[in-house]
mmCIF file of C-alpha atoms in Angstrom:
data_model
loop_
_atom_site.group_PDB
_atom_site.id
_atom_site.type_symbol
_atom_site.label_atom_id
_atom_site.label_comp_id
_atom_site.label_asym_id
_atom_site.label_seq_id
_atom_site.Cartn_x
_atom_site.Cartn_y
_atom_site.Cartn_z
ATOM 1 C CA MET A 1 54.920 -27.693 -168.311
ATOM 2 C CA ASN A 2 54.912 -27.309 -164.524
ATOM 3 C CA VAL A 3 52.442 -29.860 -163.133
ATOM 4 C CA PHE A 4 52.972 -29.073 -159.453
ATOM 5 C CA THR A 5 51.133 -26.301 -157.664
ATOM 6 C CA GLU A 6 52.745 -23.652 -155.505
ATOM 7 C CA GLU A 7 51.158 -25.299 -152.454
ATOM 8 C CA THR A 8 53.027 -28.512 -153.280
ATOM 9 C CA ARG A 9 56.297 -26.586 -153.537
ATOM 10 C CA LEU A 10 55.668 -24.918 -150.182
ATOM 11 C CA ARG A 11 54.948 -28.287 -148.622
ATOM 12 C CA ALA A 12 58.110 -29.704 -150.181
ATOM 13 C CA ARG A 13 60.174 -26.990 -148.506
ATOM 14 C CA GLU A 14 58.412 -27.697 -145.218
ATOM 15 C CA ILE A 15 59.255 -31.409 -145.502
ATOM 16 C CA ILE A 16 62.924 -30.700 -146.237
ATOM 17 C CA ALA A 17 63.102 -28.312 -143.265
ATOM 18 C CA ARG A 18 62.276 -31.219 -140.931
ATOM 19 C CA TYR A 19 65.763 -32.665 -141.463
ATOM 20 C CA PRO A 20 69.273 -31.324 -140.734
ATOM 21 C CA ALA A 21 70.891 -29.457 -143.589
ATOM 22 C CA ASP A 22 73.345 -32.268 -144.289
ATOM 23 C CA ARG A 23 70.581 -34.912 -144.159
ATOM 24 C CA SER A 24 68.146 -33.358 -146.603
ATOM 25 C CA ARG A 25 68.044 -36.427 -148.822
ATOM 26 C CA SER A 26 66.250 -38.209 -145.959
ATOM 27 C CA ALA A 27 63.201 -36.199 -147.054
ATOM 28 C CA LEU A 28 62.943 -38.232 -150.257
ATOM 29 C CA LEU A 29 60.357 -40.743 -148.982
ATOM 30 C CA PRO A 30 57.771 -38.166 -147.831
ATOM 31 C CA LEU A 31 58.479 -36.093 -150.945
ATOM 32 C CA LEU A 32 57.567 -39.057 -153.142
ATOM 33 C CA HIS A 33 54.271 -39.358 -151.275
ATOM 34 C CA LEU A 34 53.775 -35.624 -151.802
ATOM 35 C CA VAL A 35 54.151 -35.789 -155.584
ATOM 36 C CA GLN A 36 51.916 -38.855 -155.614
ATOM 37 C CA SER A 37 49.232 -36.815 -153.857
ATOM 38 C CA GLU A 38 49.348 -34.342 -156.741
ATOM 39 C CA GLU A 39 49.147 -36.742 -159.699
ATOM 40 C CA GLY A 40 47.934 -40.004 -158.192
ATOM 41 C CA TYR A 41 51.248 -41.731 -158.960
ATOM 42 C CA VAL A 42 54.978 -40.992 -159.140
ATOM 43 C CA SER A 43 55.365 -39.751 -162.695
ATOM 44 C CA PRO A 44 58.634 -38.888 -164.489
ATOM 45 C CA ALA A 45 57.816 -35.258 -163.699
ATOM 46 C CA GLY A 46 57.491 -36.205 -160.020
ATOM 47 C CA VAL A 47 60.882 -37.919 -160.064
ATOM 48 C CA GLU A 48 62.443 -34.829 -161.646
ATOM 49 C CA PHE A 49 60.743 -32.565 -159.099
ATOM 50 C CA CYS A 50 62.164 -34.555 -156.158
ATOM 51 C CA ALA A 51 65.617 -34.585 -157.752
ATOM 52 C CA GLU A 52 65.481 -30.837 -158.276
ATOM 53 C CA VAL A 53 64.480 -29.845 -154.736
ATOM 54 C CA LEU A 54 66.927 -32.275 -153.077
ATOM 55 C CA GLY A 55 69.917 -31.756 -155.376
ATOM 56 C CA LEU A 56 69.936 -35.407 -156.467
ATOM 57 C CA ASN A 57 69.870 -36.924 -159.911
ATOM 58 C CA LYS A 58 66.886 -38.702 -161.370
ATOM 59 C CA ALA A 59 68.554 -42.130 -161.196
ATOM 60 C CA GLN A 60 68.887 -41.849 -157.416
ATOM 61 C CA VAL A 61 65.249 -40.839 -157.013
ATOM 62 C CA GLY A 62 64.015 -43.485 -159.440
ATOM 63 C CA ALA A 63 65.908 -46.222 -157.582
ATOM 64 C CA VAL A 64 63.934 -45.425 -154.411
ATOM 65 C CA ALA A 65 60.587 -44.930 -156.163
ATOM 66 C CA THR A 66 60.803 -48.334 -157.853
ATOM 67 C CA PHE A 67 61.839 -50.154 -154.661
ATOM 68 C CA TYR A 68 58.734 -49.505 -152.541
ATOM 69 C CA THR A 69 55.348 -50.794 -153.687
ATOM 70 C CA MET A 70 53.461 -47.875 -152.127
ATOM 71 C CA TYR A 71 54.872 -45.618 -154.843
ATOM 72 C CA LYS A 72 52.817 -46.257 -157.958
ATOM 73 C CA ARG A 73 54.491 -45.896 -161.339
ATOM 74 C CA LYS A 74 51.320 -45.524 -163.392
ATOM 75 C CA PRO A 75 48.010 -43.695 -162.815
ATOM 76 C CA THR A 76 46.068 -45.255 -159.949
ATOM 77 C CA GLY A 77 42.376 -45.019 -159.088
ATOM 78 C CA ASP A 78 40.820 -42.963 -156.322
ATOM 79 C CA TYR A 79 40.598 -46.145 -154.253
ATOM 80 C CA LEU A 80 43.386 -48.712 -154.105
ATOM 81 C CA VAL A 81 41.844 -52.034 -153.047
ATOM 82 C CA SER A 82 44.526 -54.421 -151.763
ATOM 83 C CA VAL A 83 43.651 -58.032 -150.932
ATOM 84 C CA CYS A 84 46.103 -60.080 -148.893
ATOM 85 C CA THR A 85 46.783 -63.429 -150.582
ATOM 86 C CA ASN A 86 49.752 -64.457 -148.457
ATOM 87 C CA THR A 87 49.823 -67.773 -146.596
ATOM 88 C CA MET A 88 47.620 -67.029 -143.576
ATOM 89 C CA CYS A 89 44.982 -65.012 -145.412
ATOM 90 C CA ASP A 90 45.066 -67.389 -148.378
ATOM 91 C CA VAL A 91 44.311 -70.362 -146.132
ATOM 92 C CA LEU A 92 41.407 -68.398 -144.653
ATOM 93 C CA GLY A 93 39.988 -67.475 -148.072
ATOM 94 C CA GLY A 94 41.939 -64.443 -149.266
ATOM 95 C CA GLN A 95 42.353 -65.733 -152.816
ATOM 96 C CA ALA A 96 38.583 -66.309 -153.099
ATOM 97 C CA VAL A 97 38.028 -62.668 -152.082
ATOM 98 C CA TYR A 98 40.497 -61.459 -154.699
ATOM 99 C CA ASP A 99 38.985 -63.631 -157.422
ATOM 100 C CA ALA A 100 35.473 -62.359 -156.655
ATOM 101 C CA LEU A 101 36.605 -58.734 -156.862
ATOM 102 C CA ALA A 102 38.594 -59.314 -160.049
ATOM 103 C CA GLU A 103 35.577 -60.873 -161.736
ATOM 104 C CA HIS A 104 33.215 -58.119 -160.565
ATOM 105 C CA LEU A 105 35.523 -55.237 -161.538
ATOM 106 C CA GLY A 106 36.830 -56.854 -164.717
ATOM 107 C CA VAL A 107 40.459 -56.029 -163.861
ATOM 108 C CA GLY A 108 43.533 -57.908 -162.674
ATOM 109 C CA HIS A 109 46.546 -57.132 -160.510
ATOM 110 C CA GLU A 110 47.525 -53.421 -160.586
ATOM 111 C CA GLU A 111 44.809 -52.656 -163.136
ATOM 112 C CA THR A 112 42.283 -49.825 -162.869
ATOM 113 C CA THR A 113 38.617 -49.786 -163.820
ATOM 114 C CA ALA A 114 37.601 -47.855 -166.918
ATOM 115 C CA ASP A 115 36.112 -45.010 -164.857
ATOM 116 C CA GLY A 116 39.452 -44.543 -163.052
ATOM 117 C CA LYS A 117 37.871 -45.078 -159.654
ATOM 118 C CA ILE A 118 39.225 -48.406 -158.358
ATOM 119 C CA THR A 119 42.602 -50.119 -158.716
ATOM 120 C CA LEU A 120 42.900 -53.745 -157.595
ATOM 121 C CA GLU A 121 46.094 -55.409 -156.392
ATOM 122 C CA HIS A 122 47.374 -58.551 -154.721
ATOM 123 C CA ALA A 123 49.164 -57.824 -151.434
ATOM 124 C CA GLU A 124 51.844 -60.127 -150.099
ATOM 125 C CA CYS A 125 51.158 -59.300 -146.445
ATOM 126 C CA LEU A 126 49.122 -56.571 -144.784
ATOM 127 C CA ALA A 127 50.479 -57.327 -141.284
ATOM 128 C CA ALA A 128 47.085 -58.263 -139.820
ATOM 129 C CA CYS A 129 47.185 -62.064 -139.656
ATOM 130 C CA ASP A 130 44.981 -62.112 -136.552
ATOM 131 C CA TYR A 131 42.203 -60.466 -138.590
ATOM 132 C CA GLY A 132 42.570 -62.576 -141.749
ATOM 133 C CA PRO A 133 41.491 -62.607 -144.392
ATOM 134 C CA VAL A 134 41.942 -58.852 -144.712
ATOM 135 C CA MET A 135 41.831 -56.258 -147.432
ATOM 136 C CA THR A 136 42.586 -52.544 -147.330
ATOM 137 C CA VAL A 137 41.187 -49.570 -149.183
ATOM 138 C CA ASN A 138 43.859 -46.872 -149.402
ATOM 139 C CA TYR A 139 45.646 -48.697 -146.533
ATOM 140 C CA ASP A 140 42.623 -48.653 -144.167
ATOM 141 C CA PHE A 141 41.624 -52.116 -142.936
ATOM 142 C CA PHE A 142 38.574 -54.216 -143.597
ATOM 143 C CA ASP A 143 38.968 -57.286 -141.388
ATOM 144 C CA ASN A 144 37.652 -60.858 -141.602
ATOM 145 C CA VAL A 145 36.281 -60.267 -145.093
ATOM 146 C CA GLU A 146 34.608 -62.877 -147.241
ATOM 147 C CA PRO A 147 33.724 -62.585 -150.939
ATOM 148 C CA GLN A 148 30.223 -61.124 -150.495
ATOM 149 C CA GLY A 149 31.329 -58.631 -147.866
ATOM 150 C CA ALA A 150 34.242 -57.489 -150.013
ATOM 151 C CA LEU A 151 31.891 -57.063 -152.993
ATOM 152 C CA GLY A 152 29.621 -54.920 -150.823
ATOM 153 C CA VAL A 153 32.520 -52.592 -149.951
ATOM 154 C CA VAL A 154 33.524 -52.217 -153.604
ATOM 155 C CA GLN A 155 29.953 -51.653 -154.768
ATOM 156 C CA GLU A 156 29.541 -48.882 -152.206
ATOM 157 C CA LEU A 157 32.730 -47.258 -153.500
ATOM 158 C CA GLN A 158 31.416 -47.474 -157.060
ATOM 159 C CA ALA A 159 28.173 -45.818 -155.972
ATOM 160 C CA GLY A 160 30.092 -42.848 -154.552
ATOM 161 C CA GLY A 161 29.967 -43.832 -150.898
ATOM 162 C CA ARG A 162 32.788 -44.214 -148.416
ATOM 163 C CA PRO A 163 32.295 -47.366 -146.321
ATOM 164 C CA MET A 164 33.600 -47.284 -142.777
ATOM 165 C CA PRO A 165 36.769 -49.350 -142.236
ATOM 166 C CA THR A 166 36.800 -51.962 -139.492
ATOM 167 C CA ARG A 167 39.612 -50.106 -137.749
ATOM 168 C CA GLY A 168 40.912 -46.595 -138.243
ATOM 169 C CA ALA A 169 39.559 -43.247 -139.339
ATOM 170 C CA ARG A 170 37.117 -42.412 -142.094
ATOM 171 C CA LEU A 171 37.990 -43.512 -145.587
ATOM 172 C CA CYS A 172 39.712 -41.025 -147.895
ATOM 173 C CA THR A 173 40.973 -41.043 -151.478
ATOM 174 C CA LEU A 174 44.449 -42.244 -152.384
ATOM 175 C CA LYS A 175 45.623 -38.672 -153.012
ATOM 176 C CA GLU A 176 44.331 -37.584 -149.603
ATOM 177 C CA MET A 177 46.069 -40.549 -148.000
ATOM 178 C CA ALA A 178 49.334 -39.657 -149.785
ATOM 179 C CA VAL A 179 49.225 -36.201 -148.175
ATOM 180 C CA GLN A 180 48.987 -37.853 -144.760
ATOM 181 C CA LEU A 181 51.839 -40.244 -145.582
ATOM 182 C CA ALA A 182 53.915 -37.185 -146.491
ATOM 183 C CA GLY A 183 53.511 -36.071 -142.872
ATOM 184 C CA PHE A 184 50.570 -33.679 -142.951
ATOM 185 C CA ALA A 185 47.447 -33.945 -140.786
ATOM 186 C CA ASP A 186 44.095 -34.980 -142.187
ATOM 187 C CA GLU A 187 42.201 -31.705 -142.081
ATOM 188 C CA ARG A 188 38.765 -33.088 -142.969
ATOM 189 C CA ASP A 189 36.112 -32.253 -140.423
ATOM 190 C CA GLY A 190 35.818 -35.170 -137.987
ATOM 191 C CA ALA A 191 38.284 -37.248 -140.012
ATOM 192 C CA VAL A 192 39.712 -39.040 -136.985
ATOM 193 C CA ALA A 193 36.559 -39.122 -134.872
ATOM 194 C CA ASP A 194 35.559 -42.650 -135.801
ATOM 195 C CA GLY A 195 37.127 -46.054 -135.665
ATOM 196 C CA GLY A 196 38.829 -47.886 -132.860
ATOM 197 C CA PRO A 197 41.112 -50.814 -132.061
ATOM 198 C CA GLY A 198 40.074 -54.367 -132.828
ATOM 199 C CA GLU A 199 39.516 -57.026 -130.189
ATOM 200 C CA PRO A 200 42.577 -59.156 -131.166
ATOM 201 C CA SER A 201 44.788 -56.068 -130.780
ATOM 202 C CA LEU A 202 43.452 -55.531 -127.260
ATOM 203 C CA ARG A 203 43.739 -59.171 -126.231
ATOM 204 C CA GLY A 204 47.215 -58.778 -124.740
ATOM 205 C CA LEU A 205 46.160 -55.729 -122.722
ATOM 206 C CA ARG A 206 43.120 -57.538 -121.391
ATOM 207 C CA LEU A 207 45.229 -60.527 -120.340
ATOM 208 C CA ALA A 208 47.705 -58.217 -118.602
ATOM 209 C CA GLU A 209 44.866 -56.498 -116.749
ATOM 210 C CA GLN A 210 43.287 -59.833 -115.823
ATOM 211 C CA HIS A 211 46.523 -61.228 -114.346
ATOM 212 C CA GLY A 212 47.812 -57.975 -112.839
ATOM 213 C CA ILE A 213 50.823 -57.674 -115.147
ATOM 214 C CA SER A 214 52.341 -54.216 -115.600
ATOM 215 C CA VAL A 215 55.660 -52.569 -116.257
ATOM 216 C CA ALA A 216 57.601 -51.947 -113.071
ATOM 217 C CA GLY A 217 57.341 -48.340 -111.961
ATOM 218 C CA PHE A 218 54.990 -47.368 -114.790
ATOM 219 C CA ASP A 219 52.696 -44.427 -114.107
ATOM 220 C CA PRO A 220 50.103 -43.881 -116.862
ATOM 221 C CA ARG A 221 49.656 -40.284 -115.651
ATOM 222 C CA THR A 222 53.261 -39.417 -116.506
ATOM 223 C CA PRO A 223 53.123 -36.416 -118.870
ATOM 224 C CA ILE A 224 54.920 -36.542 -122.190
ATOM 225 C CA ARG A 225 57.655 -33.934 -122.196
ATOM 226 C CA SER A 226 58.343 -31.677 -125.132
ATOM 227 C CA LYS A 227 61.686 -31.847 -126.911
ATOM 228 C CA ALA A 228 62.856 -28.638 -125.226
ATOM 229 C CA GLU A 229 61.996 -30.029 -121.794
ATOM 230 C CA ALA A 230 63.723 -33.320 -122.584
ATOM 231 C CA ASP A 231 66.863 -31.512 -123.793
ATOM 232 C CA ARG A 232 66.910 -29.333 -120.688
ATOM 233 C CA ALA A 233 66.545 -32.362 -118.393
ATOM 234 C CA ALA A 234 69.346 -34.157 -120.238
ATOM 235 C CA ALA A 235 71.628 -31.123 -119.891
ATOM 236 C CA GLU A 236 70.890 -30.886 -116.156
ATOM 237 C CA ALA A 237 71.577 -34.586 -115.686
ATOM 238 C CA LYS A 238 74.872 -34.267 -117.540
ATOM 239 C CA ALA A 239 75.937 -31.253 -115.475
ATOM 240 C CA LYS A 240 75.048 -33.077 -112.271
ATOM 241 C CA ALA A 241 77.062 -36.120 -113.307
ATOM 242 C CA GLU A 242 80.084 -33.998 -114.170
ATOM 243 C CA SER A 243 79.896 -32.077 -110.873
ATOM 244 C CA GLY A 244 79.979 -35.359 -108.985
ATOM 245 C CA LYS A 245 83.239 -36.469 -110.565
ATOM 246 C CA PRO A 246 86.336 -36.325 -108.296
ATOM 247 C CA ALA A 247 88.766 -33.516 -109.056
ATOM 248 C CA PRO A 248 91.828 -34.638 -111.020
ATOM 249 C CA ALA A 249 94.955 -35.217 -108.917
ATOM 250 C CA PRO A 250 97.624 -32.520 -109.257
ATOM 251 C CA GLU A 251 100.527 -33.420 -111.480
ATOM 252 C CA PRO A 252 103.811 -34.203 -109.673
ATOM 253 C CA ALA A 253 106.409 -31.459 -109.772
ATOM 254 C CA ARG A 254 108.816 -31.874 -112.627
ATOM 255 C CA ALA A 255 112.549 -31.888 -112.176
ATOM 256 C CA ALA A 256 114.352 -28.731 -113.124
ATOM 257 C CA GLU A 257 114.830 -28.698 -116.856
ATOM 258 C CA PRO A 258 118.373 -28.420 -118.152
ATOM 259 C CA ALA A 259 119.350 -25.175 -119.740
ATOM 260 C CA LYS A 260 118.100 -24.963 -123.293
ATOM 261 C CA ALA A 261 120.694 -25.202 -125.965
ATOM 262 C CA ASP A 262 121.373 -22.177 -128.076
ATOM 263 C CA THR A 263 118.948 -22.420 -130.978
ATOM 264 C CA THR A 264 120.512 -19.699 -133.057
ATOM 265 C CA THR A 265 122.563 -22.174 -135.026
ATOM 266 C CA ALA A 266 119.644 -24.621 -135.221
ATOM 267 C CA LYS A 267 117.327 -21.961 -136.633
ATOM 268 C CA ALA A 268 119.874 -21.108 -139.239
ATOM 269 C CA ASP A 269 120.053 -24.746 -140.264
ATOM 270 C CA THR A 270 117.784 -26.310 -142.860
ATOM 271 C CA ALA A 271 114.271 -27.465 -142.015
ATOM 272 C CA GLY A 272 115.441 -31.064 -142.292
ATOM 273 C CA ASN A 273 117.893 -30.596 -139.410
ATOM 274 C CA ALA A 274 115.585 -28.410 -137.334
ATOM 275 C CA GLY A 275 114.403 -31.408 -135.320
ATOM 276 C CA ALA A 276 117.804 -31.648 -133.659
ATOM 277 C CA ALA A 277 117.027 -28.575 -131.576
ATOM 278 C CA GLU A 278 113.488 -27.375 -132.292
ATOM 279 C CA PRO A 279 110.552 -28.877 -134.245
ATOM 280 C CA ALA A 280 110.162 -27.424 -137.683
ATOM 281 C CA THR A 281 107.160 -25.153 -138.081
ATOM 282 C CA PRO A 282 104.561 -26.026 -140.734
ATOM 283 C CA GLU A 283 105.725 -23.044 -142.755
ATOM 284 C CA ALA A 284 109.309 -24.264 -142.683
ATOM 285 C CA ALA A 285 108.329 -27.835 -143.496
ATOM 286 C CA SER A 286 105.992 -27.108 -146.379
ATOM 287 C CA GLY A 287 107.073 -23.694 -147.545
ATOM 288 C CA SER A 288 103.441 -22.523 -147.331
ATOM 289 C CA THR A 289 101.957 -19.758 -145.242
ATOM 290 C CA ALA A 290 98.345 -20.853 -145.894
ATOM 291 C CA PRO A 291 96.268 -21.329 -142.708
ATOM 292 C CA ASP A 292 95.701 -24.851 -141.488
ATOM 293 C CA VAL A 293 92.296 -26.357 -142.254
ATOM 294 C CA LYS A 294 90.632 -29.411 -140.777
ATOM 295 C CA ALA A 295 90.856 -32.657 -142.646
ATOM 296 C CA PRO A 296 87.712 -33.491 -144.639
ATOM 297 C CA ASP A 297 87.197 -36.617 -142.532
ATOM 298 C CA VAL A 298 85.788 -34.511 -139.706
ATOM 299 C CA LYS A 299 82.788 -33.749 -141.884
ATOM 300 C CA SER A 300 79.857 -36.077 -142.152
ATOM 301 C CA PRO A 301 79.889 -38.429 -145.161
ATOM 302 C CA GLN A 302 76.786 -36.730 -146.559
ATOM 303 C CA VAL A 303 78.358 -33.254 -146.480
ATOM 304 C CA ARG A 304 81.607 -34.514 -147.977
ATOM 305 C CA THR A 305 79.727 -36.341 -150.720
ATOM 306 C CA ALA A 306 77.540 -33.350 -151.508
ATOM 307 C CA GLU A 307 80.536 -31.003 -151.680
ATOM 308 C CA THR A 308 82.381 -33.420 -153.932
ATOM 309 C CA ARG A 309 79.598 -34.258 -156.319
ATOM 310 C CA GLN A 310 77.532 -31.062 -156.233
ATOM 311 C CA PRO A 311 74.753 -32.979 -158.012
ATOM 312 C CA ASP A 312 71.631 -31.656 -159.610
ATOM 313 C CA ALA A 313 68.834 -33.232 -161.620
ATOM 314 C CA ARG A 314 71.124 -33.642 -164.659
ATOM 315 C CA THR A 315 74.248 -34.944 -162.931
ATOM 316 C CA PRO A 316 75.259 -38.608 -163.445
ATOM 317 C CA VAL A 317 75.988 -40.667 -160.349
ATOM 318 C CA ALA A 318 79.674 -40.875 -159.464
ATOM 319 C CA ASP A 319 81.059 -44.223 -158.303
ATOM 320 C CA ALA A 320 82.451 -42.708 -155.111
ATOM 321 C CA PRO A 321 83.167 -39.274 -153.647
ATOM 322 C CA GLY A 322 86.147 -37.708 -155.371
ATOM 323 C CA THR A 323 86.068 -39.919 -158.449
ATOM 324 C CA LYS A 324 85.796 -38.476 -161.901
ATOM 325 C CA VAL A 325 82.420 -39.033 -163.487
ATOM 326 C CA PRO A 326 82.894 -41.012 -166.711
ATOM 327 C CA THR A 327 81.456 -39.543 -169.850
ATOM 328 C CA ASP A 328 80.053 -41.486 -172.748
ATOM 329 C CA GLY A 329 82.369 -41.721 -175.736
ATOM 330 C CA PRO A 330 81.349 -42.019 -179.348
ATOM 331 C CA ALA A 331 79.346 -45.095 -180.214
ATOM 332 C CA PRO A 332 81.238 -47.797 -182.137
ATOM 333 C CA ALA A 333 80.702 -47.919 -185.861
ATOM 334 C CA PRO A 334 78.270 -50.625 -187.029
ATOM 335 C CA ARG A 335 81.000 -52.539 -188.808
ATOM 336 C CA ASP A 336 83.105 -52.627 -185.615
ATOM 337 C CA ALA A 337 80.146 -53.992 -183.686
ATOM 338 C CA ARG A 338 79.526 -56.670 -186.291
ATOM 339 C CA ALA A 339 83.189 -57.678 -186.289
ATOM 340 C CA ALA A 340 83.221 -57.926 -182.499
ATOM 341 C CA GLU A 341 80.047 -59.997 -182.514
ATOM 342 C CA ALA A 342 81.467 -62.353 -185.157
ATOM 343 C CA ALA A 343 84.719 -62.755 -183.204
ATOM 344 C CA GLY A 344 82.807 -63.538 -180.032
ATOM 345 C CA ALA A 345 80.639 -66.122 -181.771
ATOM 346 C CA ALA A 346 83.698 -67.793 -183.279
ATOM 347 C CA ALA A 347 85.453 -67.967 -179.904
ATOM 348 C CA ASN A 348 82.394 -69.479 -178.202
ATOM 349 C CA PRO A 349 80.925 -72.286 -180.278
ATOM 350 C CA PRO A 350 77.396 -73.383 -179.334
ATOM 351 C CA ALA A 351 77.113 -75.992 -176.616
ATOM 352 C CA GLY A 352 76.443 -79.596 -177.520
ATOM 353 C CA ASP A 353 74.420 -82.070 -175.511
ATOM 354 C CA GLY A 354 77.472 -83.555 -173.830
ATOM 355 C CA LYS A 355 79.547 -80.561 -172.696
ATOM 356 C CA PRO A 356 79.280 -76.924 -171.661
ATOM 357 C CA ALA A 357 80.160 -74.216 -174.170
ATOM 358 C CA GLY A 358 83.862 -73.524 -174.521
ATOM 359 C CA ASP A 359 85.132 -76.862 -173.123
ATOM 360 C CA ALA A 360 87.580 -78.863 -175.227
ATOM 361 C CA ALA A 361 86.228 -82.288 -176.220
ATOM 362 C CA GLY A 362 89.641 -84.011 -176.305
ATOM 363 C CA ALA A 363 89.952 -84.484 -172.552
ATOM 364 C CA GLN A 364 86.406 -85.824 -172.270
ATOM 365 C CA GLU A 365 86.908 -88.317 -175.086
ATOM 366 C CA ARG A 366 90.176 -89.505 -173.538
ATOM 367 C CA ASN A 367 88.508 -90.008 -170.150
ATOM 368 C CA LEU A 368 85.687 -91.968 -171.766
ATOM 369 C CA LYS A 369 88.151 -94.248 -173.548
ATOM 370 C CA ASP A 370 90.109 -94.799 -170.334
ATOM 371 C CA ALA A 371 86.898 -95.638 -168.493
ATOM 372 C CA GLU A 372 85.837 -98.121 -171.169
ATOM 373 C CA ALA A 373 89.285 -99.714 -171.024
ATOM 374 C CA GLY A 374 89.006 -100.019 -167.235
ATOM 375 C CA THR A 375 92.059 -97.864 -166.513
ATOM 376 C CA GLY A 376 92.485 -94.405 -165.021
ATOM 377 C CA ALA A 377 94.201 -91.472 -166.596
ATOM 378 C CA ASP A 378 97.617 -92.750 -165.429
ATOM 379 C CA GLY A 379 97.034 -96.290 -166.674
ATOM 380 C CA ALA A 380 96.311 -97.705 -163.214
ATOM 381 C CA ASP A 381 93.358 -99.957 -162.593
ATOM 382 C CA PRO A 382 90.666 -97.774 -160.971
ATOM 383 C CA ALA A 383 89.768 -100.575 -158.558
ATOM 384 C CA ASP A 384 93.307 -100.460 -157.172
ATOM 385 C CA ALA A 385 93.094 -96.742 -156.544
ATOM 386 C CA SER A 386 90.504 -97.188 -153.841
ATOM 387 C CA GLY A 387 90.199 -99.572 -150.976
ATOM 388 C CA THR A 388 86.480 -99.908 -151.642
ATOM 389 C CA GLY A 389 86.674 -100.216 -155.408
ATOM 390 C CA VAL A 390 85.206 -103.284 -157.130
ATOM 391 C CA ARG A 391 87.116 -104.836 -159.997
ATOM 392 C CA LYS A 392 84.982 -105.028 -163.120
#
């Protein structure tokens, strides 16, 4: 069953078109956010969808989806409440905030309330230590929270409201946020009209203004050029630099070349002796009349890999470009597996308290006897073997 709408497929093509043709797999991160906006998490169907549109296999997509914590692997609520419990926020009371929310909601880490509205999670760091303790709702910040304030935010969410974050735009659902993370604008009316920077974020600017510190030559009225204007300016600068280069000096006149030897005999000779008079042509050297082609190394690694593997959603991952993909052979018979297991157990007896598994006990026993006798392995007194030894 196709779980993705035609709008999602159109957006997927738009995301891929942002990247060069030989860099299309760079679109994987926003595509994962896109499928998460459709289902609320990255499902197996979402992994297959990304693999299909990018020409990858599901193992490659799954490796990325499981690496980043923002990609959820099971259904997530409309509001993801993340409480920072890392060192700074924990010292300031972050764990108390988390515990209060967990008790109120009746859920633990990465668990969702029965109505499917709120998912709670620990967060290692939310990168806002100067506002700690902090929590986010769908990645929008609520700063300097304490248990009662955090409970008030969650209770408003449960009642159907959307509390205003301390910083940032108006709150949205996790699916709406995933669309924005995929690179699309928030089209809600007045979505970005609210919010503003926090005082700690502006502290450095205020200090710079107070002490008259600014970047040399900085003009805040400088317009931001478009890409076309920037490319045109770069081309003009390059042309100007090249026109300013001094003209190359003329090459000195060469001495008159001696008369060329008669190559009739040389041409009649074999290709191996052609170098004596005239370099052998590629046709003569290889016996082929096929046109020359550029070596594959002039291509980008991504193009060369794609042309070699030609992967799709059902293709296993090759170890390296140009290698043959191994195929699974028949499974060993049960009796062969049992025999191999028995042989392995016999060759590796269980470890005792005095030695690691697989070590022979003879050498250890001999060393113990030598030590008790007061002699080394060669019969010498151990005290004589060292200038600092003490005779027993």
